[in-house]
Amino acid sequence: MAKERLYLFDTTLRDGAQTNGVDFTLTDKLAIAGMLDELGIDYVEGGYPGANTTDTELFAHDRGLKTTFTAFGMTRRPGRSASNDPGLAALLEAKADAICFVAKSWDYHVRVALETTTEENIASIRDSVRAAKRKGREVLLDCEHFFDGYKANPQFALACAKAAYDEGARWVVLCDTNGGTLPHEVEKIVGEVVKTIPGSHVAIHAHNDTEQAVANSFAAVRAGARQIQGTLNGLGERCGNANLVSIIPTLKLKPEFAEAFDIGVSDAQLKKLAQVSHALDERLNRAPNRNAPYVGESAFATKAGIHASAIAKDPATYEHVAPGSIGNKRKVLVSEQAGRSNVLAELERIGIKADKDDPRIGRLLEIVKEREAIGYAYETADASFEMLARRTLGKVPNYFDVNQFDVNVEQRNNVKGERVTVTMAVVKVTVGDDNMISAAEGNGPVNALDLALRKDLGKYQKYIAGLKLIDYRVRILNGGTEAVTRVLIESEDEAGERWTTIGVSPNIIDASFQALMDSIIFKLVKSDAPA
Ligand SMILES: [Zn+2]
């Protein structure tokens, strides 16, 4: 049986740009649009030409993308003609393949927000779709608040959608703008809509306010909708939009959808998904969500010993899909419940050859357990585990010694009489026969220590030049008689590879120092720096 085509529409650059703390530059937008294009997304919505300089510039030139590059904007304003509306004119001039208009479809909003009549709202939809069609654009109509509007007045909500479809809009987009609609309601309402407008022209745009935007998207598809709108990593205001990074692998790997539908993303493109997801976080300077389905670092991580030995025999036993299919990796965690099999599986994964009967394996397991009892968490700090394993198995060169360090925090008045806090760290290091002293100022004690430590490592400096600290997390643990501080540091090198190291101590500077040292030494080992 021939498969039906299901289309994917990405709105990371438009709706996703509404996320608190996200502010895309033109360079960001072009890079993200390029990634989405490479991924095989059918439609990429770039923004709102005329609304700000970034979006106006984005649509000022043909960007040469394979995807249907889409501009977003409003239908003509009430009481104006389509030819006499500057907003609509800017949208029609945009170098875009498609135009997505947004219009009200809830009669209450038409009266209260738009202060116009339902007839004028429908006339505005008709005129705008017609004007864009005349310009040779593919047209979509976003029916704002469609589900709430449909519950309040189904005839009117449907009339808005139908008006666009009758004028030749390729897609009518049913938006759950407030994000509160539940999957069974979406399925029922979309089922009603497709009796009037063919499902091959119906799209779903779900927000995640009940954490069911992905489920709502699939509910709409089950009811007949054939386009899903969403964003990378579920970016979007409030609780986000439907997450395409979860939707795509489900469509590709779950038989219910894979056997019924073709999408624009090939198997080879699917393998880049984890990378695309992480690249977006990188651009936003955020740590990737470890627990993200399919692409998160923990998505295929297993903790208990009994599972680890089963996974070693047959990986499929505890995995719902193959991690490699989305470019992710299997990970066996070393943890408090660790058994020998976990440790052996993890050593194999990180490329350390070990004989399973080697008594040092038992010793390593003991150290892991002792340290986890006082607050270390090796399942998160993979690089610190690797360092511990290499040291226990006698394989880490002594590259350098830190003989002494000193961190000074001072609050005082500067020359302008302003109150300032100045932090400085001094580190004394021995590399081979050379003794070195480095000092650095930082915006806090850990930052100053990090900068001083990495300022001059003599002959090793070239190996750590591209090393940077990208995330720093502190937790106070109340174990035993006194509180201890756990520091986790995430580092990245010039090739974009990331690793996490850990330090635990009653003193936050000591804990940070341990984690920083592990990170630097991990990098030297990884770079095969000579001892
Ligand atoms: Zn939205």
XYZ file of C-alpha atoms and ligand atoms in Angstrom:
532
model
C 0.000 0.000 0.000
C 1.359 3.422 -0.963
C 2.304 5.601 1.970
C 0.736 9.001 2.482
C 2.937 12.080 2.603
C 3.073 13.852 5.948
C 4.648 17.316 6.019
C 6.763 18.937 8.712
C 6.711 22.661 9.364
C 9.315 24.207 11.644
C 8.626 27.469 13.439
C 11.730 27.646 15.662
C 12.683 30.970 14.088
C 9.227 32.528 14.515
C 7.235 30.964 17.381
C 10.411 29.572 18.997
C 11.868 33.077 19.000
C 9.157 33.976 21.565
C 11.024 31.897 24.169
C 12.076 33.833 27.234
C 15.789 34.609 26.916
C 16.035 33.764 23.208
C 17.032 36.529 20.839
C 18.137 35.297 17.425
C 20.504 37.402 15.342
C 20.408 37.266 11.553
C 23.458 34.968 11.629
C 21.665 32.638 14.082
C 18.576 32.542 11.897
C 20.518 31.761 8.748
C 22.509 29.025 10.490
C 19.403 27.412 12.016
C 17.461 27.639 8.736
C 20.427 25.906 7.062
C 20.390 23.091 9.641
C 16.645 22.566 9.240
C 17.057 22.532 5.474
C 19.781 19.877 5.736
C 17.557 17.860 8.037
C 14.857 17.643 5.350
C 12.157 19.789 6.979
C 9.486 20.693 4.392
C 8.700 24.190 5.646
C 10.898 26.585 7.590
C 9.154 29.652 8.948
C 11.780 32.386 9.186
C 9.931 35.191 10.935
C 7.779 38.217 10.491
C 9.094 40.550 7.755
C 8.324 44.172 8.523
C 8.083 43.544 12.274
C 11.788 44.019 13.074
C 15.043 44.665 11.220
C 16.387 41.091 11.600
C 13.319 39.526 9.977
C 13.056 42.217 7.315
C 16.692 41.605 6.365
C 16.205 37.817 6.480
C 13.514 38.097 3.809
C 15.265 40.811 1.791
C 17.236 38.226 -0.188
C 16.558 34.830 -1.684
C 18.283 32.466 0.749
C 18.552 29.595 -1.713
C 17.072 26.932 0.565
C 15.538 23.677 -0.632
C 12.803 23.956 1.991
C 9.652 26.032 1.480
C 10.863 29.174 3.209
C 7.874 30.818 4.842
C 7.116 34.356 5.978
C 4.613 34.970 8.746
C 2.279 37.921 9.167
C -1.216 39.211 9.734
C -4.146 39.214 7.379
C -5.216 42.654 6.227
C -6.452 44.883 8.976
C -10.211 45.315 9.419
C -11.616 48.285 7.551
C -8.730 48.481 5.069
C -8.422 47.089 1.590
C -5.717 44.537 0.853
C -3.981 47.000 -1.489
C -3.922 49.690 1.191
C -2.309 47.804 4.104
C 1.447 48.423 4.597
C 1.856 45.314 6.800
C 0.351 43.079 4.141
C 2.416 44.836 1.435
C 5.676 44.098 3.321
C 4.662 40.455 3.622
C 3.853 40.169 -0.091
C 7.229 41.729 -0.982
C 9.211 39.292 1.215
C 11.495 36.851 -0.629
C 9.579 33.828 0.594
C 8.146 30.722 -1.060
C 5.113 30.693 1.179
C 3.169 33.082 3.365
C 1.551 32.017 6.599
C -1.187 34.400 7.664
C -2.469 34.466 11.195
C -6.140 35.191 11.752
C -8.638 34.971 14.563
C -10.999 32.006 14.545
C -12.644 32.517 17.938
C -15.624 34.870 17.675
C -14.977 36.179 21.203
C -11.479 37.371 20.165
C -12.857 38.942 16.984
C -15.261 41.058 19.033
C -13.045 41.851 22.029
C -9.469 41.968 20.678
C -10.066 42.934 17.062
C -13.231 44.977 17.753
C -14.728 44.022 14.438
C -17.483 41.796 13.087
C -17.232 38.100 12.267
C -18.121 38.928 8.638
C -15.256 41.410 8.360
C -12.866 38.836 9.889
C -13.795 36.306 7.223
C -13.564 38.933 4.450
C -10.058 39.822 5.680
C -9.014 36.148 5.453
C -10.405 35.840 1.921
C -8.780 39.060 0.685
C -5.377 38.256 2.183
C -5.229 34.694 0.842
C -6.295 35.941 -2.578
C -3.634 38.697 -2.591
C -0.852 36.241 -1.695
C -2.052 33.673 -4.248
C -2.018 36.389 -6.912
C 1.658 37.011 -5.978
C 2.341 33.345 -6.709
C 2.917 32.350 -3.088
C 1.877 29.148 -1.414
C -0.482 30.155 1.388
C -1.128 28.884 4.891
C -3.677 30.252 7.335
C -2.936 29.994 11.062
C -6.309 29.813 12.783
C -5.435 31.288 16.150
C -7.224 29.797 19.199
C -8.894 27.318 16.847
C -9.709 24.676 19.460
C -11.044 27.100 22.069
C -12.872 28.924 19.300
C -14.348 25.676 18.006
C -15.621 24.754 21.463
C -17.293 28.184 21.777
C -18.652 28.505 18.243
C -17.860 25.631 15.866
C -19.657 27.188 12.873
C -17.567 30.355 13.021
C -14.210 28.635 13.646
C -14.861 26.314 10.730
C -16.057 29.191 8.517
C -12.708 30.977 9.020
C -10.773 27.853 8.028
C -13.092 27.124 5.122
C -12.792 30.689 3.773
C -9.007 30.255 3.441
C -9.327 26.798 1.905
C -11.922 27.990 -0.623
C -9.604 30.836 -1.695
C -6.860 28.319 -2.437
C -4.800 28.236 0.766
C -2.629 25.110 0.652
C -2.940 24.598 4.403
C -5.334 25.510 7.134
C -3.428 25.399 10.417
C -5.388 24.515 13.528
C -3.614 26.256 16.412
C -3.965 25.331 20.044
C -2.723 28.781 20.959
C -3.298 28.529 24.730
C -1.968 24.984 24.723
C -4.652 23.660 27.070
C -6.487 21.278 24.748
C -6.150 17.563 25.530
C -5.345 14.823 22.996
C -8.826 13.261 22.914
C -10.337 16.707 22.278
C -7.847 17.418 19.482
C -8.627 14.074 17.867
C -12.368 14.677 18.061
C -12.264 18.271 16.757
C -9.798 17.548 13.925
C -12.039 14.599 13.020
C -14.920 17.063 12.640
C -12.843 19.567 10.623
C -11.675 17.009 8.053
C -15.313 16.349 7.137
C -15.313 19.887 5.654
C -11.663 20.459 4.701
C -9.646 17.486 3.390
C -7.031 16.294 5.909
C -4.346 16.704 3.232
C -4.882 20.450 3.726
C -5.060 20.462 7.521
C -2.116 21.195 9.831
C -1.748 21.014 13.608
C 0.085 23.649 15.659
C 0.210 22.592 19.309
C 1.603 24.328 22.366
C 2.877 22.369 25.329
C 1.001 23.822 28.294
C -0.216 20.408 29.483
C 3.001 18.717 28.286
C 0.997 17.026 25.541
C 1.942 19.067 22.470
C 3.622 16.033 20.901
C 0.677 13.791 21.821
C -1.733 16.412 20.474
C 0.164 16.498 17.181
C -0.149 12.733 16.792
C -3.806 12.860 17.832
C -4.403 15.310 14.970
C -2.569 13.048 12.515
C -4.651 10.061 13.618
C -7.760 12.150 12.927
C -6.531 13.042 9.429
C -4.266 16.140 9.615
C -1.252 15.842 7.315
C 1.069 18.604 8.474
C 2.696 18.934 11.880
C 4.113 22.234 13.078
C 6.675 22.430 15.831
C 10.088 23.654 16.902
C 13.539 22.237 17.579
C 13.832 21.089 21.196
C 10.270 22.324 21.753
C 11.382 25.931 21.930
C 8.573 28.414 22.388
C 6.978 30.798 24.845
C 5.615 29.565 28.188
C 5.988 25.762 28.093
C 7.070 25.633 24.452
C 5.734 24.254 21.173
C 5.437 20.672 19.953
C 8.967 19.280 19.898
C 9.941 18.204 16.371
C 13.007 16.457 17.792
C 10.638 13.986 19.496
C 8.077 13.935 16.691
C 10.485 13.111 13.838
C 11.952 9.871 15.279
C 8.502 8.712 16.356
C 7.261 9.169 12.782
C 10.337 7.416 11.386
C 10.784 4.581 13.876
C 7.355 3.649 15.220
C 5.572 1.248 12.844
C 2.121 2.857 13.328
C 3.439 6.001 11.628
C 6.412 4.672 9.658
C 4.245 2.176 7.767
C 1.561 4.745 6.977
C 3.555 7.888 6.172
C 6.523 9.214 4.276
C 8.210 12.332 5.603
C 10.908 14.535 4.101
C 13.537 13.320 6.578
C 15.546 10.346 5.256
C 17.152 7.651 7.440
C 20.530 9.327 6.859
C 19.141 12.720 7.869
C 17.567 11.167 10.978
C 21.056 10.156 12.116
C 21.946 13.859 12.374
C 19.041 14.641 14.681
C 20.937 14.461 17.994
C 23.631 16.682 16.549
C 21.084 19.243 15.286
C 19.374 19.305 18.667
C 22.680 19.897 20.487
C 23.824 22.482 17.936
C 20.728 24.560 18.692
C 21.462 24.451 22.441
C 25.032 25.411 21.712
C 23.860 28.439 19.751
C 21.555 29.414 22.613
C 24.390 28.799 25.089
C 22.286 26.302 27.023
C 23.227 22.922 28.399
C 21.367 20.230 26.434
C 18.541 18.504 28.307
C 20.005 15.176 29.402
C 16.586 13.580 29.669
C 15.363 14.659 26.248
C 13.651 11.686 24.576
C 15.681 10.097 21.750
C 18.529 12.657 21.729
C 19.357 13.299 25.408
C 22.544 11.998 26.941
C 20.459 9.862 29.300
C 17.958 8.689 26.681
C 19.780 5.364 26.339
C 21.525 5.247 29.701
C 20.931 2.363 32.053
C 21.827 2.169 35.696
C 21.035 -1.130 37.384
C 23.593 -3.940 37.150
C 21.088 -6.545 36.059
C 20.141 -4.372 33.087
C 23.749 -3.707 32.166
C 24.573 -7.398 31.817
C 21.422 -7.969 29.768
C 22.307 -5.016 27.529
C 25.773 -6.410 26.988
C 24.161 -9.637 25.728
C 21.491 -7.991 23.586
C 21.136 -4.180 23.467
C 17.562 -4.354 22.192
C 16.383 -5.810 25.510
C 16.163 -2.413 27.211
C 15.912 0.036 24.302
C 12.727 1.050 22.489
C 14.684 2.067 19.366
C 18.331 1.780 18.294
C 20.231 4.820 19.689
C 22.392 5.105 16.555
C 19.331 5.675 14.355
C 19.022 9.234 15.711
C 22.748 9.746 16.165
C 22.705 9.043 19.911
C 24.802 6.585 21.932
C 24.117 3.880 24.444
C 25.527 4.559 27.896
C 25.854 2.256 30.838
C 25.992 4.176 34.063
C 28.403 3.554 36.823
C 26.480 4.049 39.985
C 25.950 3.056 43.562
C 24.198 -0.063 42.371
C 27.089 -0.727 40.051
C 28.035 -4.250 39.447
C 31.160 -5.553 37.785
C 29.269 -5.846 34.512
C 28.470 -2.090 34.498
C 32.067 -1.190 35.065
C 33.287 -3.576 32.377
C 30.659 -2.343 29.899
C 31.576 1.274 30.589
C 35.317 0.576 30.263
C 34.675 -1.050 26.923
C 32.597 1.910 25.755
C 35.320 4.424 26.608
C 37.945 2.260 24.963
C 39.886 0.929 27.963
C 40.869 -2.693 27.532
C 40.512 -4.657 30.740
C 40.536 -8.318 31.605
C 37.321 -9.189 33.414
C 39.238 -11.141 36.045
C 41.736 -8.333 36.683
C 41.686 -7.677 40.477
C 41.998 -3.947 39.733
C 38.423 -3.989 38.373
C 37.205 -4.975 41.831
C 39.347 -2.211 43.331
C 37.856 0.358 40.904
C 34.349 -0.733 41.830
C 35.178 -0.310 45.534
C 36.543 3.208 44.990
C 33.460 4.188 42.968
C 31.198 2.969 45.785
C 33.231 4.714 48.499
C 33.252 7.960 46.586
C 29.579 7.852 45.661
C 28.826 7.397 49.369
C 30.433 10.782 50.062
C 28.708 12.609 47.230
C 30.448 11.870 43.923
C 28.074 11.063 41.057
C 29.994 9.264 38.334
C 26.948 8.524 36.231
C 26.867 12.233 35.361
C 30.592 12.897 35.411
C 31.678 10.540 32.662
C 35.115 12.114 32.221
C 35.892 11.934 35.935
C 34.925 8.268 35.872
C 37.266 7.727 32.959
C 40.100 9.495 34.824
C 39.440 7.397 37.928
C 39.395 4.216 35.858
C 42.593 5.108 34.046
C 44.332 6.006 37.311
C 43.189 2.835 39.042
C 44.326 0.762 36.097
C 47.594 2.726 36.156
C 47.340 4.579 32.883
C 47.456 8.376 33.470
C 50.808 10.203 33.046
C 51.737 12.816 35.629
C 51.692 15.798 33.241
C 52.094 18.580 35.790
C 51.825 19.365 39.497
C 49.946 22.225 41.062
C 52.156 23.090 44.039
C 50.031 25.859 45.418
C 47.078 28.019 44.593
C 45.623 31.079 46.148
C 42.266 32.759 45.515
C 41.607 36.240 46.782
C 38.234 38.006 46.820
C 38.235 41.640 47.730
C 35.449 44.185 47.996
C 36.514 47.817 47.938
C 35.949 51.227 46.334
C 37.497 51.748 42.911
C 38.994 55.050 41.690
C 35.533 56.304 40.753
C 34.340 55.615 44.274
C 32.136 52.699 43.158
C 31.839 49.558 45.253
C 33.437 46.657 43.341
C 34.337 43.054 44.060
C 37.637 41.962 42.562
C 38.696 38.332 42.391
C 42.184 37.123 41.616
C 43.775 33.680 41.576
C 47.471 32.748 41.593
C 48.573 29.231 40.656
C 52.069 27.734 41.024
C 52.660 24.835 38.656
C 55.559 22.533 37.882
C 55.745 21.161 34.350
C 58.782 18.913 33.936
C 61.680 20.995 35.212
C 59.871 24.317 34.830
C 58.216 26.121 37.706
C 55.567 28.597 36.643
C 53.361 31.155 38.316
C 50.164 32.338 36.657
C 47.733 34.927 37.914
C 44.308 35.843 36.549
C 41.375 38.008 37.473
C 37.928 36.527 37.105
C 34.300 37.384 37.682
C 34.301 35.042 40.677
C 36.740 32.747 42.495
C 36.122 29.678 40.332
C 36.386 31.644 37.110
C 39.651 33.256 38.301
C 41.067 29.876 39.341
C 40.062 28.332 36.011
C 41.698 31.157 34.041
C 44.913 31.080 36.107
C 45.181 27.294 35.883
C 44.806 27.280 32.108
C 46.903 30.374 31.474
C 50.269 28.678 31.189
C 50.863 24.956 31.244
C 54.108 25.254 29.282
C 54.478 22.540 26.673
C 50.892 21.375 27.321
C 49.326 24.742 26.598
C 48.697 23.941 22.937
C 46.541 20.935 23.890
C 44.203 22.949 26.076
C 44.000 26.124 23.993
C 40.551 25.182 22.646
C 39.204 23.983 25.997
C 36.341 25.972 27.445
C 34.069 25.682 30.419
C 30.453 25.728 29.286
C 28.452 24.836 32.360
C 29.097 24.936 36.078
C 26.649 23.482 38.570
C 26.852 23.496 42.328
C 24.853 21.475 44.813
C 25.098 21.417 48.570
C 24.612 17.889 49.880
C 23.602 17.247 53.449
C 25.161 13.875 53.941
C 26.533 12.719 57.295
C 27.589 15.230 59.934
C 28.457 18.201 57.734
C 27.328 19.639 54.436
C 29.533 19.037 51.406
C 29.558 20.814 48.079
C 29.338 18.939 44.793
C 30.552 20.752 41.710
C 29.891 19.530 38.174
C 31.731 21.167 35.316
C 30.897 20.644 31.674
C 33.720 21.370 29.244
C 33.987 21.505 25.493
C 36.944 21.338 23.139
C 37.649 22.868 19.738
C 35.974 19.902 18.003
C 32.724 20.434 19.926
C 33.179 17.315 22.051
C 31.795 17.672 25.575
C 32.533 16.005 28.869
C 31.599 16.413 32.505
C 33.844 16.277 35.547
C 33.106 16.344 39.262
C 34.577 17.527 42.523
C 33.291 17.037 46.082
C 34.542 18.815 49.190
C 33.285 20.787 52.191
C 34.967 23.742 50.435
C 33.480 24.940 47.145
C 36.881 26.094 45.811
C 38.438 22.684 46.508
C 35.533 20.922 44.843
C 35.810 23.217 41.827
C 39.572 22.693 41.670
C 39.158 18.893 41.514
C 36.644 19.176 38.699
C 38.795 21.668 36.765
C 41.887 19.464 37.116
C 40.012 16.359 35.934
C 38.770 18.277 32.906
C 42.249 19.496 31.909
C 43.858 16.093 32.404
C 41.024 14.400 30.535
C 41.724 16.724 27.608
C 45.466 15.957 27.704
C 44.793 12.194 27.746
C 42.261 12.534 24.935
C 44.776 14.541 22.874
C 47.512 11.930 23.460
C 49.752 14.611 24.987
C 53.212 13.130 25.650
C 54.002 12.551 29.331
Zn 2.156 29.223 18.333
